[in-house]
Each structure stands twice: as C-alpha cells, then as structure tokens.
GROMACS .gro file of C-alpha atoms in nm:
model
  291
    1UNK     CA    1  -0.669  -0.963   1.892
    2UNK     CA    2  -0.654  -1.321   1.703
    3UNK     CA    3  -0.915  -1.616   1.891
    4UNK     CA    4  -0.682  -1.936   1.867
    5UNK     CA    5  -1.052  -2.074   1.915
    6UNK     CA    6  -1.103  -1.969   1.580
    7UNK     CA    7  -0.784  -2.108   1.472
    8UNK     CA    8  -0.793  -2.245   1.088
    9UNK     CA    9  -0.785  -2.559   1.042
   10UNK     CA   10  -0.582  -2.486   0.699
   11UNK     CA   11  -0.242  -2.379   0.931
   12UNK     CA   12   0.050  -2.637   0.999
   13UNK     CA   13   0.051  -2.718   1.371
   14UNK     CA   14   0.309  -2.408   1.502
   15UNK     CA   15   0.280  -2.104   1.684
   16UNK     CA   16   0.212  -1.872   1.443
   17UNK     CA   17  -0.162  -1.902   1.297
   18UNK     CA   18  -0.502  -1.723   1.120
   19UNK     CA   19  -0.803  -1.681   1.242
   20UNK     CA   20  -1.148  -1.723   1.069
   21UNK     CA   21  -1.184  -1.337   1.083
   22UNK     CA   22  -0.890  -1.298   0.775
   23UNK     CA   23  -1.029  -1.080   0.504
   24UNK     CA   24  -0.836  -1.231   0.233
   25UNK     CA   25  -0.617  -0.890   0.178
   26UNK     CA   26  -0.302  -1.007   0.103
   27UNK     CA   27  -0.135  -0.833   0.300
   28UNK     CA   28   0.056  -1.123   0.525
   29UNK     CA   29   0.161  -1.274   0.210
   30UNK     CA   30   0.346  -1.059   0.031
   31UNK     CA   31   0.494  -0.921   0.321
   32UNK     CA   32   0.558  -1.256   0.486
   33UNK     CA   33   0.608  -1.554   0.194
   34UNK     CA   34   0.746  -1.726   0.338
   35UNK     CA   35   0.536  -1.820   0.668
   36UNK     CA   36   0.190  -1.744   0.515
   37UNK     CA   37  -0.009  -1.863   0.141
   38UNK     CA   38  -0.371  -1.867   0.042
   39UNK     CA   39  -0.587  -2.164   0.145
   40UNK     CA   40  -0.925  -2.181   0.042
   41UNK     CA   41  -0.983  -1.806   0.026
   42UNK     CA   42  -0.828  -1.697   0.320
   43UNK     CA   43  -0.432  -1.661   0.423
   44UNK     CA   44  -0.317  -1.932   0.657
   45UNK     CA   45   0.045  -2.024   0.778
   46UNK     CA   46   0.189  -2.307   0.547
   47UNK     CA   47   0.537  -2.326   0.752
   48UNK     CA   48   0.661  -2.202   1.007
   49UNK     CA   49   0.924  -1.960   1.065
   50UNK     CA   50   1.254  -2.135   1.021
   51UNK     CA   51   1.478  -1.884   1.110
   52UNK     CA   52   1.499  -1.571   1.339
   53UNK     CA   53   1.427  -1.335   1.005
   54UNK     CA   54   1.156  -1.552   0.877
   55UNK     CA   55   0.982  -1.490   1.249
   56UNK     CA   56   1.081  -1.078   1.254
   57UNK     CA   57   0.894  -1.041   0.892
   58UNK     CA   58   0.581  -1.311   1.033
   59UNK     CA   59   0.599  -1.082   1.340
   60UNK     CA   60   0.575  -0.773   1.085
   61UNK     CA   61   0.285  -0.907   0.925
   62UNK     CA   62   0.094  -1.004   1.229
   63UNK     CA   63   0.094  -0.637   1.348
   64UNK     CA   64  -0.001  -0.476   0.996
   65UNK     CA   65  -0.260  -0.703   0.931
   66UNK     CA   66  -0.605  -0.485   0.913
   67UNK     CA   67  -0.809  -0.726   1.133
   68UNK     CA   68  -0.582  -0.830   1.386
   69UNK     CA   69  -0.626  -1.215   1.173
   70UNK     CA   70  -0.284  -1.324   1.332
   71UNK     CA   71  -0.175  -1.465   1.638
   72UNK     CA   72   0.070  -1.721   1.825
   73UNK     CA   73   0.024  -1.916   2.041
   74UNK     CA   74   0.300  -1.824   2.273
   75UNK     CA   75   0.322  -1.460   2.403
   76UNK     CA   76   0.527  -1.335   2.222
   77UNK     CA   77   0.826  -1.111   2.413
   78UNK     CA   78   0.958  -0.857   2.158
   79UNK     CA   79   0.631  -0.720   2.031
   80UNK     CA   80   0.749  -0.372   2.153
   81UNK     CA   81   1.094  -0.453   1.943
   82UNK     CA   82   0.904  -0.533   1.646
   83UNK     CA   83   0.678  -0.188   1.699
   84UNK     CA   84   0.989  -0.005   1.695
   85UNK     CA   85   1.083  -0.137   1.334
   86UNK     CA   86   0.795   0.035   1.158
   87UNK     CA   87   0.793   0.230   0.910
   88UNK     CA   88   1.014  -0.053   0.751
   89UNK     CA   89   1.249   0.102   0.502
   90UNK     CA   90   1.141  -0.023   0.157
   91UNK     CA   91   1.440   0.188  -0.017
   92UNK     CA   92   1.645   0.459  -0.010
   93UNK     CA   93   1.413   0.758   0.234
   94UNK     CA   94   1.082   0.548   0.115
   95UNK     CA   95   0.895   0.357   0.386
   96UNK     CA   96   0.596   0.085   0.431
   97UNK     CA   97   0.391   0.197   0.743
   98UNK     CA   98   0.261  -0.132   0.777
   99UNK     CA   99  -0.049  -0.055   1.088
  100UNK     CA  100  -0.275  -0.133   0.743
  101UNK     CA  101  -0.669  -0.045   0.819
  102UNK     CA  102  -0.969  -0.315   0.746
  103UNK     CA  103  -1.144   0.002   0.616
  104UNK     CA  104  -0.928   0.033   0.332
  105UNK     CA  105  -0.924  -0.346   0.291
  106UNK     CA  106  -0.540  -0.384   0.386
  107UNK     CA  107  -0.420  -0.110   0.170
  108UNK     CA  108  -0.082  -0.043   0.197
  109UNK     CA  109   0.038   0.327   0.317
  110UNK     CA  110   0.446   0.483   0.242
  111UNK     CA  111   0.604   0.776   0.401
  112UNK     CA  112   0.862   0.956   0.214
  113UNK     CA  113   1.114   1.155   0.452
  114UNK     CA  114   1.199   1.457   0.304
  115UNK     CA  115   1.426   1.764   0.476
  116UNK     CA  116   1.150   1.985   0.354
  117UNK     CA  117   0.847   1.743   0.479
  118UNK     CA  118   0.765   1.389   0.460
  119UNK     CA  119   0.477   1.266   0.273
  120UNK     CA  120   0.260   1.046   0.393
  121UNK     CA  121   0.068   0.841   0.112
  122UNK     CA  122  -0.231   0.719   0.204
  123UNK     CA  123  -0.346   0.642   0.530
  124UNK     CA  124  -0.305   0.376   0.777
  125UNK     CA  125  -0.426   0.280   1.117
  126UNK     CA  126  -0.381   0.544   1.369
  127UNK     CA  127  -0.192   0.278   1.590
  128UNK     CA  128  -0.013   0.504   1.833
  129UNK     CA  129   0.375   0.355   1.810
  130UNK     CA  130   0.338   0.384   1.480
  131UNK     CA  131   0.238   0.767   1.542
  132UNK     CA  132   0.508   0.791   1.799
  133UNK     CA  133   0.772   0.636   1.510
  134UNK     CA  134   0.643   0.942   1.282
  135UNK     CA  135   0.715   1.225   1.504
  136UNK     CA  136   1.072   1.057   1.576
  137UNK     CA  137   1.104   1.079   1.169
  138UNK     CA  138   1.052   1.397   1.187
  139UNK     CA  139   0.631   1.416   1.187
  140UNK     CA  140   0.386   1.505   0.819
  141UNK     CA  141   0.405   1.762   0.593
  142UNK     CA  142   0.193   1.660   0.374
  143UNK     CA  143  -0.089   1.322   0.386
  144UNK     CA  144  -0.145   1.278  -0.025
  145UNK     CA  145  -0.442   1.030  -0.107
  146UNK     CA  146  -0.426   0.836  -0.397
  147UNK     CA  147  -0.824   0.812  -0.408
  148UNK     CA  148  -1.164   0.778  -0.212
  149UNK     CA  149  -1.080   0.391  -0.097
  150UNK     CA  150  -0.753   0.436   0.107
  151UNK     CA  151  -0.869   0.784   0.333
  152UNK     CA  152  -0.847   0.489   0.684
  153UNK     CA  153  -0.742   0.757   0.989
  154UNK     CA  154  -0.698   1.041   0.751
  155UNK     CA  155  -0.847   1.335   0.969
  156UNK     CA  156  -0.678   1.140   1.300
  157UNK     CA  157  -0.350   1.197   1.064
  158UNK     CA  158  -0.443   1.571   1.019
  159UNK     CA  159  -0.534   1.635   1.356
  160UNK     CA  160  -0.238   1.536   1.561
  161UNK     CA  161   0.007   1.628   1.299
  162UNK     CA  162  -0.184   1.915   1.166
  163UNK     CA  163  -0.072   1.815   0.800
  164UNK     CA  164  -0.248   1.892   0.439
  165UNK     CA  165  -0.402   1.635   0.301
  166UNK     CA  166  -0.427   1.603  -0.081
  167UNK     CA  167  -0.704   1.432  -0.268
  168UNK     CA  168  -0.874   1.475  -0.631
  169UNK     CA  169  -1.215   1.668  -0.551
  170UNK     CA  170  -1.392   1.408  -0.797
  171UNK     CA  171  -1.287   1.196  -0.532
  172UNK     CA  172  -1.420   1.334  -0.201
  173UNK     CA  173  -1.737   1.286  -0.022
  174UNK     CA  174  -1.896   1.385   0.319
  175UNK     CA  175  -1.592   1.231   0.486
  176UNK     CA  176  -1.305   1.385   0.305
  177UNK     CA  177  -1.488   1.752   0.239
  178UNK     CA  178  -1.228   1.908   0.479
  179UNK     CA  179  -0.923   1.849   0.286
  180UNK     CA  180  -0.716   2.117   0.273
  181UNK     CA  181  -0.581   2.074  -0.108
  182UNK     CA  182  -0.836   1.948  -0.365
  183UNK     CA  183  -0.696   1.911  -0.667
  184UNK     CA  184  -0.935   1.989  -0.999
  185UNK     CA  185  -0.770   1.954  -1.323
  186UNK     CA  186  -0.717   1.669  -1.572
  187UNK     CA  187  -0.379   1.806  -1.580
  188UNK     CA  188  -0.032   1.711  -1.366
  189UNK     CA  189   0.022   1.890  -1.038
  190UNK     CA  190   0.367   1.984  -0.942
  191UNK     CA  191   0.352   1.992  -0.549
  192UNK     CA  192   0.772   1.981  -0.552
  193UNK     CA  193   1.058   1.960  -0.767
  194UNK     CA  194   1.071   1.601  -0.714
  195UNK     CA  195   0.661   1.525  -0.664
  196UNK     CA  196   0.457   1.483  -0.937
  197UNK     CA  197   0.077   1.377  -0.896
  198UNK     CA  198  -0.059   1.247  -1.195
  199UNK     CA  199  -0.469   1.211  -1.266
  200UNK     CA  200  -0.488   0.838  -1.332
  201UNK     CA  201  -0.928   0.821  -1.415
  202UNK     CA  202  -1.060   0.466  -1.426
  203UNK     CA  203  -1.054   0.257  -1.098
  204UNK     CA  204  -1.231   0.584  -1.000
  205UNK     CA  205  -1.294   0.928  -1.125
  206UNK     CA  206  -1.031   1.121  -0.919
  207UNK     CA  207  -0.741   0.888  -0.858
  208UNK     CA  208  -0.408   0.999  -0.911
  209UNK     CA  209  -0.067   0.856  -0.858
  210UNK     CA  210   0.220   0.985  -0.666
  211UNK     CA  211   0.581   1.032  -0.885
  212UNK     CA  212   0.850   1.077  -0.672
  213UNK     CA  213   1.258   1.191  -0.806
  214UNK     CA  214   1.083   1.004  -1.118
  215UNK     CA  215   1.201   0.685  -0.946
  216UNK     CA  216   0.947   0.638  -0.705
  217UNK     CA  217   0.538   0.537  -0.861
  218UNK     CA  218   0.312   0.541  -0.589
  219UNK     CA  219   0.039   0.385  -0.772
  220UNK     CA  220  -0.305   0.336  -0.533
  221UNK     CA  221  -0.518   0.083  -0.690
  222UNK     CA  222  -0.428   0.204  -1.086
  223UNK     CA  223  -0.117  -0.016  -1.146
  224UNK     CA  224   0.056  -0.326  -0.947
  225UNK     CA  225   0.254  -0.651  -1.006
  226UNK     CA  226   0.043  -0.956  -1.044
  227UNK     CA  227   0.221  -1.266  -0.909
  228UNK     CA  228  -0.019  -1.511  -1.102
  229UNK     CA  229   0.026  -1.327  -1.396
  230UNK     CA  230   0.382  -1.241  -1.336
  231UNK     CA  231   0.352  -0.891  -1.505
  232UNK     CA  232   0.178  -0.577  -1.443
  233UNK     CA  233  -0.173  -0.517  -1.440
  234UNK     CA  234  -0.454  -0.337  -1.356
  235UNK     CA  235  -0.762  -0.473  -1.194
  236UNK     CA  236  -1.052  -0.566  -1.399
  237UNK     CA  237  -1.277  -0.692  -1.136
  238UNK     CA  238  -1.235  -0.379  -0.924
  239UNK     CA  239  -1.281  -0.051  -1.159
  240UNK     CA  240  -1.565   0.137  -1.036
  241UNK     CA  241  -1.534   0.403  -1.254
  242UNK     CA  242  -1.447   0.298  -1.620
  243UNK     CA  243  -1.204   0.053  -1.779
  244UNK     CA  244  -1.167   0.280  -2.087
  245UNK     CA  245  -1.059   0.586  -1.925
  246UNK     CA  246  -0.853   0.340  -1.708
  247UNK     CA  247  -0.651   0.189  -2.033
  248UNK     CA  248  -0.625   0.601  -2.171
  249UNK     CA  249  -0.494   0.638  -1.794
  250UNK     CA  250  -0.248   0.364  -1.802
  251UNK     CA  251  -0.091   0.453  -2.155
  252UNK     CA  252  -0.024   0.833  -2.064
  253UNK     CA  253   0.122   0.668  -1.724
  254UNK     CA  254   0.353   0.451  -1.939
  255UNK     CA  255   0.536   0.806  -2.081
  256UNK     CA  256   0.708   0.859  -1.776
  257UNK     CA  257   1.007   0.704  -1.633
  258UNK     CA  258   1.024   0.508  -1.271
  259UNK     CA  259   1.218   0.218  -1.120
  260UNK     CA  260   0.977   0.148  -0.845
  261UNK     CA  261   0.577   0.010  -0.871
  262UNK     CA  262   0.415   0.055  -0.476
  263UNK     CA  263   0.089   0.032  -0.488
  264UNK     CA  264  -0.240   0.020  -0.198
  265UNK     CA  265  -0.312  -0.317  -0.307
  266UNK     CA  266  -0.140  -0.565  -0.541
  267UNK     CA  267   0.239  -0.627  -0.521
  268UNK     CA  268   0.514  -0.403  -0.554
  269UNK     CA  269   0.782  -0.397  -0.868
  270UNK     CA  270   1.125  -0.275  -0.862
  271UNK     CA  271   1.350  -0.314  -1.200
  272UNK     CA  272   1.545  -0.091  -1.434
  273UNK     CA  273   1.364   0.156  -1.636
  274UNK     CA  274   1.428  -0.071  -1.961
  275UNK     CA  275   1.211  -0.298  -1.772
  276UNK     CA  276   0.980  -0.132  -1.669
  277UNK     CA  277   0.878   0.027  -1.995
  278UNK     CA  278   0.822  -0.356  -2.105
  279UNK     CA  279   0.606  -0.418  -1.836
  280UNK     CA  280   0.422  -0.114  -1.922
  281UNK     CA  281   0.363  -0.214  -2.282
  282UNK     CA  282   0.241  -0.617  -2.165
  283UNK     CA  283  -0.015  -0.421  -1.840
  284UNK     CA  284  -0.170  -0.207  -2.174
  285UNK     CA  285  -0.228  -0.505  -2.376
  286UNK     CA  286  -0.356  -0.669  -2.087
  287UNK     CA  287  -0.595  -0.406  -2.105
  288UNK     CA  288  -0.666  -0.424  -2.401
  289UNK     CA  289  -0.710  -0.766  -2.425
  290UNK     CA  290  -1.003  -0.699  -2.132
  291UNK     CA  291  -1.168  -0.397  -2.315
   0.00000   0.00000   0.00000
C-alpha cells in the first residue's frame, strides 16, 4: 500500500497522492489523466478529482497501479464497489483487466468475452477481486501472451481456470516452458474464425499480435499511440531483438484493417480505418527515420 510518509512533494494538496515507490509505468496517467501527470520522472497528482467521475477514475487507477504507489489520506469507503467495476469495458465485448503487474512493468492486459470461450490477452496480477469477476463473466478458455515480457501471473491463471496458454516458441523461457500452445511458424496462426495471431518480430524475436474481428488489434509492445509524438509509433529504446525486423513486421501489419490499437505499454488509439491506415504510414516513416 502507498505510504503517506513517502508522499511525493510534487503532489498537490488533497486526498489522493503518489508515493516515491512509483516506477513511472504511465498507468495512472492514461487511466485518469485529469488527476495524474508526469513530474520529475514519476507520476504525481496535479489536480484532485473535481467530480464523482474523476474520483472513480482515480480509484480505478489506484487499484490498477502495479506497485500500489497511489494512496488516499482518508480511507476510501467504496473500494469494494470500485473493485467490482473491473474488468473495465473498452468497447463491445472487449475489457481492460486493470490490476497491472510490477513484473510486467505495469503492462495492460485485456479480456475478450466470447460465447465460444473468453480470451485473456497477457496477464494481469492474480488479484482475487479480478479473478472473481472473470469467473462471473465465464472464465478463461485461452490465455494469449503477446511476448515474453508481459506474462506476470500466467501460471496462477492457468492453474485456476485450466486455460490453454499461447506463446511463440522464440519467446519461451524457463518460466513458460509448460505453455500448452507454442507457436513455431513465422506464418499467421488462425486461432478461430475471428481471431488471427500475427508474428511481428522486433521488440522480441517471438512477439506476436492478436487481431480480433478485423477490428481490435492487441499489440503488446509492438505498436502504441504516443501522446508526445501525436501518432502511432514503436519503442526504439525498448527494442530487444531487431529494429530492422520490427520495421519489416510493421510493414506487414500495415496491410491489415483494424480500428483499435490496444497495447500493453503505451496509449490506446481508436479511429476509422482510413485514419488508421494513415497513422500506420506515419509509423513506418518514423521507424525508417530512426533506422
């Protein structure tokens, strides 16, 4: 839990605060941008919630924070009600799980609710309130892992829900050697008629992305929106395998249609398909300029 004694001096006075354990993962800043911002390499409260909606978003960010670095001076009385709001609806039948994990450096994970079986995209913390809510939503059929970095509590979710995990063999390590479905090809993998797994080597050798209904792209750490650049981009300073291969992968990905980019790290992006294609071209230019 956040420690009031370690409250950062950059926080504005009031109930909500961020303490010095913050790892600068950006979670609270995109979940509740009206309350949190970046100051001196960590997050801080720059404005206390101005209404009930802002307070709810700040509480959701508090629960999602991977290091429990967000606190309130007054003990909240609605914590259980906020817990029951997760997973948070993104659009249609796609949800943000919250409860980010420190071991994944605060990466976001998602749940696709489907009659054929739910898909958990990357792993959140194994938090009992979240687990209960996922049970109520039908459990988990597959746990799809985009790459080696955002696996968090995958083993606990597998044991609890008896779900099959999916990860490319090039990103398998000692902690994931028991994954049930180990992708081995550089070709696409059709998990179901509406679920296409696309290999996108670059950030890591075995990174893949998941395209759902030709609408939702779960992009892991391959592609995200940058508020600073105001465009889609890739992480040049966090490319662990090959920037050249990442460029090739991105060029192939640009041939697909989608309307949502839902990353592990970085910001989400939603637009019509024409704008998305324009943004993908800008992303490819960005990658070429940094080659």
